CSV table of C-alpha atoms and ligand atoms in Angstrom, one decimal:
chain,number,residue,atom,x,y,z
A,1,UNK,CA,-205.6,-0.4,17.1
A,2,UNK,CA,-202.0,-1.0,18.0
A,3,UNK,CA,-199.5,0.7,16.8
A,4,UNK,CA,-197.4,-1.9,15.3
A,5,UNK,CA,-194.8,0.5,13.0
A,6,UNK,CA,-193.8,1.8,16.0
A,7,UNK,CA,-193.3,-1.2,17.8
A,8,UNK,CA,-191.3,-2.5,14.8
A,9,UNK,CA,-188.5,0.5,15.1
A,10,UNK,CA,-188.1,-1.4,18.4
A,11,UNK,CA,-186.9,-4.7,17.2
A,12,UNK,CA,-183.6,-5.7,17.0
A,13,UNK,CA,-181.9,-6.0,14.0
A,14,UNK,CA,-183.2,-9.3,11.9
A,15,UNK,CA,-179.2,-10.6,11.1
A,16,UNK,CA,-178.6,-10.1,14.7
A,17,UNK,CA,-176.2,-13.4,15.6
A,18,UNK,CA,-174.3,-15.1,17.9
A,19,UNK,CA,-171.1,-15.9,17.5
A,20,UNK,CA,-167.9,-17.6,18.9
A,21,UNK,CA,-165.1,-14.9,20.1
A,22,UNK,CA,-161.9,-16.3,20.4
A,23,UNK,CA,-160.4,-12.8,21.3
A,24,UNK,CA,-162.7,-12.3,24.4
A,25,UNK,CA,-163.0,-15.9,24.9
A,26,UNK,CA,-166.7,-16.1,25.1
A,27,UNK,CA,-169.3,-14.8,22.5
A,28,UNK,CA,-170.1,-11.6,20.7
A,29,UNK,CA,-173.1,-10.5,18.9
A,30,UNK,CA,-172.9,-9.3,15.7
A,31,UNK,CA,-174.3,-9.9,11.7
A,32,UNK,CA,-172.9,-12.3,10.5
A,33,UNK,CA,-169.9,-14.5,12.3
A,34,UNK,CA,-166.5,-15.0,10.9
A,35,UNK,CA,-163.5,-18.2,11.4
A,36,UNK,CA,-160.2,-17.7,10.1
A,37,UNK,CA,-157.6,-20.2,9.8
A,38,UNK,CA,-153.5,-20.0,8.1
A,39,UNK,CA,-154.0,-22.2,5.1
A,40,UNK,CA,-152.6,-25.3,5.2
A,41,UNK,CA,-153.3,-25.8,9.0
A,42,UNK,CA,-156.5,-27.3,10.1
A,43,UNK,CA,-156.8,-25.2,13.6
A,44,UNK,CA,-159.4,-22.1,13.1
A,45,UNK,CA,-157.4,-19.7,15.0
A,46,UNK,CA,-159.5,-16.6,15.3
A,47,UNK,CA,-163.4,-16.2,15.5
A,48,UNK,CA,-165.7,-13.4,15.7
A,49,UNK,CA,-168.2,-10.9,14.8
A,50,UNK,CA,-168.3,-8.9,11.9
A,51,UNK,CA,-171.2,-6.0,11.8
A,52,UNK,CA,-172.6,-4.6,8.5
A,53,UNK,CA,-174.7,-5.4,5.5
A,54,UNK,CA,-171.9,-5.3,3.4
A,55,UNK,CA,-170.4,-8.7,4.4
A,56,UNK,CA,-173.8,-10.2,2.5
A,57,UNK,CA,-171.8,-10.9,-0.5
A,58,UNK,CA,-169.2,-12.8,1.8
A,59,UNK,CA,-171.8,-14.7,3.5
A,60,UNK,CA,-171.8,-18.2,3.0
A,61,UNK,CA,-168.1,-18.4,1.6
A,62,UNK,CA,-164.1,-19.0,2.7
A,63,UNK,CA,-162.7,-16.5,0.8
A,64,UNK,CA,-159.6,-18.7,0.0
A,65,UNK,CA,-156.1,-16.2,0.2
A,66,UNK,CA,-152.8,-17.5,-0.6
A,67,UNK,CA,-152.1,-17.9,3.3
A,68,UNK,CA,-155.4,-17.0,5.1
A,69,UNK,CA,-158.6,-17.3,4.9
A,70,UNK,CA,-161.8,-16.2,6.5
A,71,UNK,CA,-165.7,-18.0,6.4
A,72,UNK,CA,-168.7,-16.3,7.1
A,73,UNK,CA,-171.4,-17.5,8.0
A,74,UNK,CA,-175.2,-16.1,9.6
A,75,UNK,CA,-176.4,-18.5,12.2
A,76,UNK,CA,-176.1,-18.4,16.0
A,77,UNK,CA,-172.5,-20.2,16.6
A,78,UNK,CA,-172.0,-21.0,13.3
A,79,UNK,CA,-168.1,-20.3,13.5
A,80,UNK,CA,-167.5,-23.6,16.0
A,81,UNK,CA,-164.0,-23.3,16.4
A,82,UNK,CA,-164.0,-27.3,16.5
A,83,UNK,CA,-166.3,-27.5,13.3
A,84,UNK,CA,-165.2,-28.9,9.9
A,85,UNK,CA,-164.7,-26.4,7.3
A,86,UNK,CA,-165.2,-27.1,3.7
A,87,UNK,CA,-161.5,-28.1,2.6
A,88,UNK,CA,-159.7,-25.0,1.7
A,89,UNK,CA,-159.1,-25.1,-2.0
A,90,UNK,CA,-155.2,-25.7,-3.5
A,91,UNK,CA,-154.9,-22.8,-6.0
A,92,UNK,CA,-153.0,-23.3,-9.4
A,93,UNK,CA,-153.3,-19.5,-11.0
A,94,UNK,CA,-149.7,-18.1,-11.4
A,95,UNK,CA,-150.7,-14.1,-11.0
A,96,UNK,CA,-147.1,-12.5,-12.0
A,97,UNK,CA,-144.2,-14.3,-10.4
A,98,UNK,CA,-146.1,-16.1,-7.7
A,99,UNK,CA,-147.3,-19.5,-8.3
A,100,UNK,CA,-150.6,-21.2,-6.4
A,101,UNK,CA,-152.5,-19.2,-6.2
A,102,UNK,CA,-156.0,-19.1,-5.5
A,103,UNK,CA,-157.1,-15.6,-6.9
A,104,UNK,CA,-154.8,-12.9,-8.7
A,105,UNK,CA,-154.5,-9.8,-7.4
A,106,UNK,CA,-153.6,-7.3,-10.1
A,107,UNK,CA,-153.1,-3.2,-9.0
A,108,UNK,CA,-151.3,-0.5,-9.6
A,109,UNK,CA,-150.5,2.1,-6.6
A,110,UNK,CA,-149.3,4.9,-7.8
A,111,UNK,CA,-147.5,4.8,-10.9
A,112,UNK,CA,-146.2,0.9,-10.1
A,113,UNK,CA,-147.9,-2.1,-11.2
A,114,UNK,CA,-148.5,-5.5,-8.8
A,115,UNK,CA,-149.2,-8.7,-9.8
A,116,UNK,CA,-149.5,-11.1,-6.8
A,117,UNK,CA,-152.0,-13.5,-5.0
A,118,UNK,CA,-155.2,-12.3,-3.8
A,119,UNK,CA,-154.0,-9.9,-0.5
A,120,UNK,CA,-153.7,-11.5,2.7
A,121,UNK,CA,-154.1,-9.1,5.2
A,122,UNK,CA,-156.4,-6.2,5.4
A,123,UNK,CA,-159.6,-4.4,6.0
A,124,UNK,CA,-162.8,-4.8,5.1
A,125,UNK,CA,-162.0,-3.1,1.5
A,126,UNK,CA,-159.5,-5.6,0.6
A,127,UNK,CA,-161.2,-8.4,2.1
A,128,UNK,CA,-164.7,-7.5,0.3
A,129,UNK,CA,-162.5,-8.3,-2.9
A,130,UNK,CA,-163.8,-11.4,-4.9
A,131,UNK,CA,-163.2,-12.9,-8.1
A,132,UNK,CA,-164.5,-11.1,-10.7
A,133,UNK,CA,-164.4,-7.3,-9.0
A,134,UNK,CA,-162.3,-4.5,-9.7
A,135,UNK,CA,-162.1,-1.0,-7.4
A,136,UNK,CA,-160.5,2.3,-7.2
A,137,UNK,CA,-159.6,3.8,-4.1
A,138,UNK,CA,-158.5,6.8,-3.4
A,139,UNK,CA,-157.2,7.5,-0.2
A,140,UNK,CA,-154.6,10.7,0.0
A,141,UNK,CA,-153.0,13.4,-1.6
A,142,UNK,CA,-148.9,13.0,-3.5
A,143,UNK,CA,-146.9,15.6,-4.3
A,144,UNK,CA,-146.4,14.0,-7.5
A,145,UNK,CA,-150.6,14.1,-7.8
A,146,UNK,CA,-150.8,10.1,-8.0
A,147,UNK,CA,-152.7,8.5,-4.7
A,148,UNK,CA,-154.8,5.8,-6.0
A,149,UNK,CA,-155.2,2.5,-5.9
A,150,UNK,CA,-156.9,0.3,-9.0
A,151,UNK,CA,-157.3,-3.1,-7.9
A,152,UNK,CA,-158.6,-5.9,-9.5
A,153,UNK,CA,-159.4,-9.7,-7.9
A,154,UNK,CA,-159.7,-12.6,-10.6
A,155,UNK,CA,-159.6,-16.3,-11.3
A,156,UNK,CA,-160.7,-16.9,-14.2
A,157,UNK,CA,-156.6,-18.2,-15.6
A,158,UNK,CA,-153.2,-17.1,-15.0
A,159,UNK,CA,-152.4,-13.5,-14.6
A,160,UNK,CA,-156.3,-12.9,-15.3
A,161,UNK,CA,-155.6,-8.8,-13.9
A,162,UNK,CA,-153.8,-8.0,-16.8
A,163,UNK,CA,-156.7,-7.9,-19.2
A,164,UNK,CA,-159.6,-6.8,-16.3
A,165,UNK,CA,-157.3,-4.0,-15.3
A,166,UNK,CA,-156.4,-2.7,-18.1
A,167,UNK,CA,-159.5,-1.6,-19.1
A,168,UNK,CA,-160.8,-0.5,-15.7
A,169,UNK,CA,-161.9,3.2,-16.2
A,170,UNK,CA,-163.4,3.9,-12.6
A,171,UNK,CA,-163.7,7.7,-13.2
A,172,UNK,CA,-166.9,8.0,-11.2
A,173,UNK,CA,-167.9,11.4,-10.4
A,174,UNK,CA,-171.1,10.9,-8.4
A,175,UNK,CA,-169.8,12.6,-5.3
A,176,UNK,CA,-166.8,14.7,-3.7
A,177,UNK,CA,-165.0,13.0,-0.5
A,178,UNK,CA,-162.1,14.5,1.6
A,179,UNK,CA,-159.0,11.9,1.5
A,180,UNK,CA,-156.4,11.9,3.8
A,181,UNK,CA,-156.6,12.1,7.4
A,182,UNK,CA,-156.9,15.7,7.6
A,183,UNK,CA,-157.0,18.8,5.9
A,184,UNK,CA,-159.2,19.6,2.7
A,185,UNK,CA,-158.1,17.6,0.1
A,186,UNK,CA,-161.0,15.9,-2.1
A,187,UNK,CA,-161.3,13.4,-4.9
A,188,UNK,CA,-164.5,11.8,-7.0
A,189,UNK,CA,-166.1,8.6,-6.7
A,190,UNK,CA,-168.9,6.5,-6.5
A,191,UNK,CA,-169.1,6.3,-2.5
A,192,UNK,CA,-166.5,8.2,0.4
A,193,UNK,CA,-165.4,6.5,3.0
A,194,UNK,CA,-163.8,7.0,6.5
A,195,UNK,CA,-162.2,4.5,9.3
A,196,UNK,CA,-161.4,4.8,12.3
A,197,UNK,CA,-163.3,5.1,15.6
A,198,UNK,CA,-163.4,6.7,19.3
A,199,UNK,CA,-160.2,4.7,19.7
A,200,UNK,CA,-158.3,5.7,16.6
A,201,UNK,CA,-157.1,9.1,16.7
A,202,UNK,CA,-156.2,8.9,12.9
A,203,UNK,CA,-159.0,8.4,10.6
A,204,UNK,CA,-158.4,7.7,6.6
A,205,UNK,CA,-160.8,9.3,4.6
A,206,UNK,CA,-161.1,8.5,0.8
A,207,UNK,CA,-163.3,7.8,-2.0
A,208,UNK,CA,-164.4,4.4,-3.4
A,209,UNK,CA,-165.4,3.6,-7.4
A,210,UNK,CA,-166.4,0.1,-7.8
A,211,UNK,CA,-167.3,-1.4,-11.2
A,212,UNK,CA,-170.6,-2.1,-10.9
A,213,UNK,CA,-170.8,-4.2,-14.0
A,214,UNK,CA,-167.6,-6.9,-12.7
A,215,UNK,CA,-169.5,-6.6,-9.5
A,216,UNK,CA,-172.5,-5.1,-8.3
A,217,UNK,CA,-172.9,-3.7,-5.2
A,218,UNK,CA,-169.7,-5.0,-3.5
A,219,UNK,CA,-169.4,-1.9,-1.5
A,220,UNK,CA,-172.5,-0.2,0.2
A,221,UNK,CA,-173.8,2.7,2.3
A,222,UNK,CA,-173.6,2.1,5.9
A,223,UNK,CA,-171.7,1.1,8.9
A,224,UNK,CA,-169.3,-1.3,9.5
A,225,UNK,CA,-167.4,-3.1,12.6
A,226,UNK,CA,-164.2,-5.7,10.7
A,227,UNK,CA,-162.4,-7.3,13.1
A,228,UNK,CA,-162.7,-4.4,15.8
A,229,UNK,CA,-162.3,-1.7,12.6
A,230,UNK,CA,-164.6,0.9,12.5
A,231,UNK,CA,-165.6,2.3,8.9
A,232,UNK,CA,-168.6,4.1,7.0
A,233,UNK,CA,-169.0,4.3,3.5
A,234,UNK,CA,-171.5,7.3,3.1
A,235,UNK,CA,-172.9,8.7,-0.5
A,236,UNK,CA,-173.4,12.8,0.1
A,237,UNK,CA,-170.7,15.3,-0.4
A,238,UNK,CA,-168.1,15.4,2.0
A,239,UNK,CA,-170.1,13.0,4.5
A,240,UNK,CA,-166.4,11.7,5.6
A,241,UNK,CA,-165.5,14.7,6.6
A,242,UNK,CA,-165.1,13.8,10.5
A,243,UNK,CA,-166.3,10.6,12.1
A,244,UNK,CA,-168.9,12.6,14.0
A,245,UNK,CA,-170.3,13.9,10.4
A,246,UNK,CA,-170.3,10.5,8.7
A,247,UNK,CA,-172.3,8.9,11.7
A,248,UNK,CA,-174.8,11.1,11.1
A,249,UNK,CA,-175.3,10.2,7.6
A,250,UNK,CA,-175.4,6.7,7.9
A,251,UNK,CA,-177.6,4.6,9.9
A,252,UNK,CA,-176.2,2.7,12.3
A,253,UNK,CA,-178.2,-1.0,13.3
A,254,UNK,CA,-175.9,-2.5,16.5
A,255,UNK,CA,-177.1,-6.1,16.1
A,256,UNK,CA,-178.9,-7.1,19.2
A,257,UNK,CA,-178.7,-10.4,20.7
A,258,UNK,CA,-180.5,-11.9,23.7
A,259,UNK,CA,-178.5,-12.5,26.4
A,260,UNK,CA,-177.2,-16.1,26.1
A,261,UNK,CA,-174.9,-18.4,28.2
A,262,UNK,CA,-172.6,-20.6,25.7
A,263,UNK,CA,-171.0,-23.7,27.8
A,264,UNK,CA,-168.1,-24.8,25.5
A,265,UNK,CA,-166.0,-27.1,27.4
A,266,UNK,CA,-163.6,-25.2,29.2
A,267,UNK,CA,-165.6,-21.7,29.5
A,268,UNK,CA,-168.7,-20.5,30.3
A,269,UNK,CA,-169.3,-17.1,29.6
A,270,UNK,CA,-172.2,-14.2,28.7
A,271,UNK,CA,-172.4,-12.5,25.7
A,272,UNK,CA,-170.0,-8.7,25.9
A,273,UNK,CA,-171.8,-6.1,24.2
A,274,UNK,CA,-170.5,-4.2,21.0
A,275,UNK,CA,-168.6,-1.2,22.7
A,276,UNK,CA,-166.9,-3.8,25.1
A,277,UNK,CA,-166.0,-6.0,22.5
A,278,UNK,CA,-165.0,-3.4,20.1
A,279,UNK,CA,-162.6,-2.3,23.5
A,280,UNK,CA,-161.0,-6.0,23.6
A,281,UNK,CA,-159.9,-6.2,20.2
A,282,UNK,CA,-158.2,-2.5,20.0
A,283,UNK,CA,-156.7,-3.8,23.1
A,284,UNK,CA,-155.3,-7.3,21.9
A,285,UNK,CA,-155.5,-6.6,18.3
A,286,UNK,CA,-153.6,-2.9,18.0
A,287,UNK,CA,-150.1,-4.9,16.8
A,288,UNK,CA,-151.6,-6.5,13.8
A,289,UNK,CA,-154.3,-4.0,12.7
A,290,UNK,CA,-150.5,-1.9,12.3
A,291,UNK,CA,-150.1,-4.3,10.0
A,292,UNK,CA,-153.4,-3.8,7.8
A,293,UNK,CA,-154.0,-2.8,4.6
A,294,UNK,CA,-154.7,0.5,5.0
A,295,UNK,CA,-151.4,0.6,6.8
A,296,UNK,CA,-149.9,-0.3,4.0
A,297,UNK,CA,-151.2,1.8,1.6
A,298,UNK,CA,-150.0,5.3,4.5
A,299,UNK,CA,-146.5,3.2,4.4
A,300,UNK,CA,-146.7,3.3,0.4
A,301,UNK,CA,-147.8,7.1,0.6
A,302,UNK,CA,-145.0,8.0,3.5
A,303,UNK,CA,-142.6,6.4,1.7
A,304,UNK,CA,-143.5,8.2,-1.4
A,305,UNK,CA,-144.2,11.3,0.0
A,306,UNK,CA,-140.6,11.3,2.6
B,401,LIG,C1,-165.7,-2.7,-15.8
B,401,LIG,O1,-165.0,-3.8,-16.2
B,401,LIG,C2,-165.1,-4.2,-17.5
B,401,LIG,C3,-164.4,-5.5,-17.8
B,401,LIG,O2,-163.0,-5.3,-17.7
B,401,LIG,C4,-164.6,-3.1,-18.4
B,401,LIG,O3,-164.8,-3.4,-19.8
B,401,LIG,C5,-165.4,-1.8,-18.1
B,401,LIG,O4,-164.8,-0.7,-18.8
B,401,LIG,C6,-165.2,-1.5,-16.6
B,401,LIG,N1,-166.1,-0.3,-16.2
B,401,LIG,C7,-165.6,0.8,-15.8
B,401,LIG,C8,-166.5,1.8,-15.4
B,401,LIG,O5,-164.4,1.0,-15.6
């Protein structure tokens, strides 16, 4: 009788695609495949891999932001640089003092309220952010006590945030997380998370609340690779201690894809494996991950804090 449950364990990972890398030129394997283009330019400039179950509720879509935007998609080579994209929509929302937007983005940080276009820039957090969703994040410790940011994405009519986020309570207690990127600071929430990887020194730890009802299941247990950006969201307490910790309470599927060769017209290349890939873009892509939303929120919190 053959043993098939065993020989199950061995298979790779069923979401396990092939995509177009622009930053190693060649292919990467991952879960699902992402092309991102500057609105109001037809030229994708970046594609890649993005590993994780979580990017399921991304799948499918361009997330339209007021300058970029990213589509996903699940199919081997489904991010063709050269492809048509579904138009890019022209947004109309006014969300505080900007105008055209596509989705608000209404949050206080601290003790100081936003109103602005869906963010731009960021990590997987921010960019997991669709219309109707509101989170909490909590991500260090103030003097002054405040380190949090409520966030909500909408479209549903001008300044739509200031009704959603009002009433966003978000006071999940479910489990204790450290926050910061040491010491022994904890808050509450529904989930704790922690990014960074071998390559990152610094590692942000936090706690996540998301409101299950606006949106369920935006953010889940697990381990995630966005745009060369290692995180885990984990669910026990302190499982974000230390990187090494919070590996070993999540499981971890590295998407494995069968050795192709991809012939575009100028390149011929083989598919790089995660680690190498995952190398690449710390390599090529350590000037603008400075520039990503985490970032921001340590600049907020230095600022604040200095
Ligand atoms: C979730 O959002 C709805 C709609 O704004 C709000 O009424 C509700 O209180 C929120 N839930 C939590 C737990 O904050």
């Amino acid at each position: 009788f053959p043993m098939y449950p065993l020989l199950f364990l061995l298979l790779p990972s069923t979401l396990a695609v092939t995509c177009f890398d622009s930053i190693t030129g060649g292919t990467c394997c991952g879960d699902y495949c992402y092309a991102y283009r500057e609105n109001g330019k037809s030229k994708i400039e970046e594609t890649g891999c993005m590993i994780g179950e979580i990017y399921r509720s991304v799948n499918g879509k361009c997330l339209d932001e007021s300058e970029k935007s990213y589509c996903y998609c699940d199919s081997d080579l489904c991010n063709n640089p050269n492809a048509d994209y579904p138009n890019w929509k022209q947004g109309k929302l006014k969300c505080g003092k900007e105008r055209n937007c596509i989705a608000c983005d209404r949050f206080h940080f601290d003790d100081t309220l936003y109103d602005d276009c869906r963010l731009e820039e960021g990590t997987i957090f921010a960019r997991l952010m669709q219309p109707q969703s509101c989170a909490r994040f909590q991500a260090g410790k103030l003097s002054n006590g405040n380190n949090e940011l409520v966030t909500c994405v909408c479209d549903k009519g001008d300044n739509c945030g200031k009704k959603l986020l009002e009433f966003q309570k978000l006071d999940s207690k479910k489990v204790t997380c450290l926050m910061g990127s040491g010491g022994v600071d904890t808050c509450k929430g529904d989930f704790c998370f922690i990014i960074g990887s071998e390559y990152i020194s610094l590692r942000k730890r936090g706690c996540i609340t998301n409101n299950e009802t606006l949106f369920a299941g935006l953010f889940k247990i697990g381990y995630f690779i966005d745009r060369g950006e290692e995180h885990i969201i984990c669910q026990s307490k302190n499982c974000n201690q230390n990187w090494e910790v919070a590996k070993q309470s999540v499981i971890i599927n590295e998407p494995v894809c069968s050795t192709t060769t991809v012939t575009t017209s100028t390149t011929s290349t083989t598919t790089k494996s995660t680690s190498e890939s995952i190398e690449e873009y710390f390599r090529r892509r350590w000037n603008s991950l400075i520039y990503s939303w985490t970032n921001v929120f340590n600049d907020v919190m230095l600022r604040l804090e200095g």
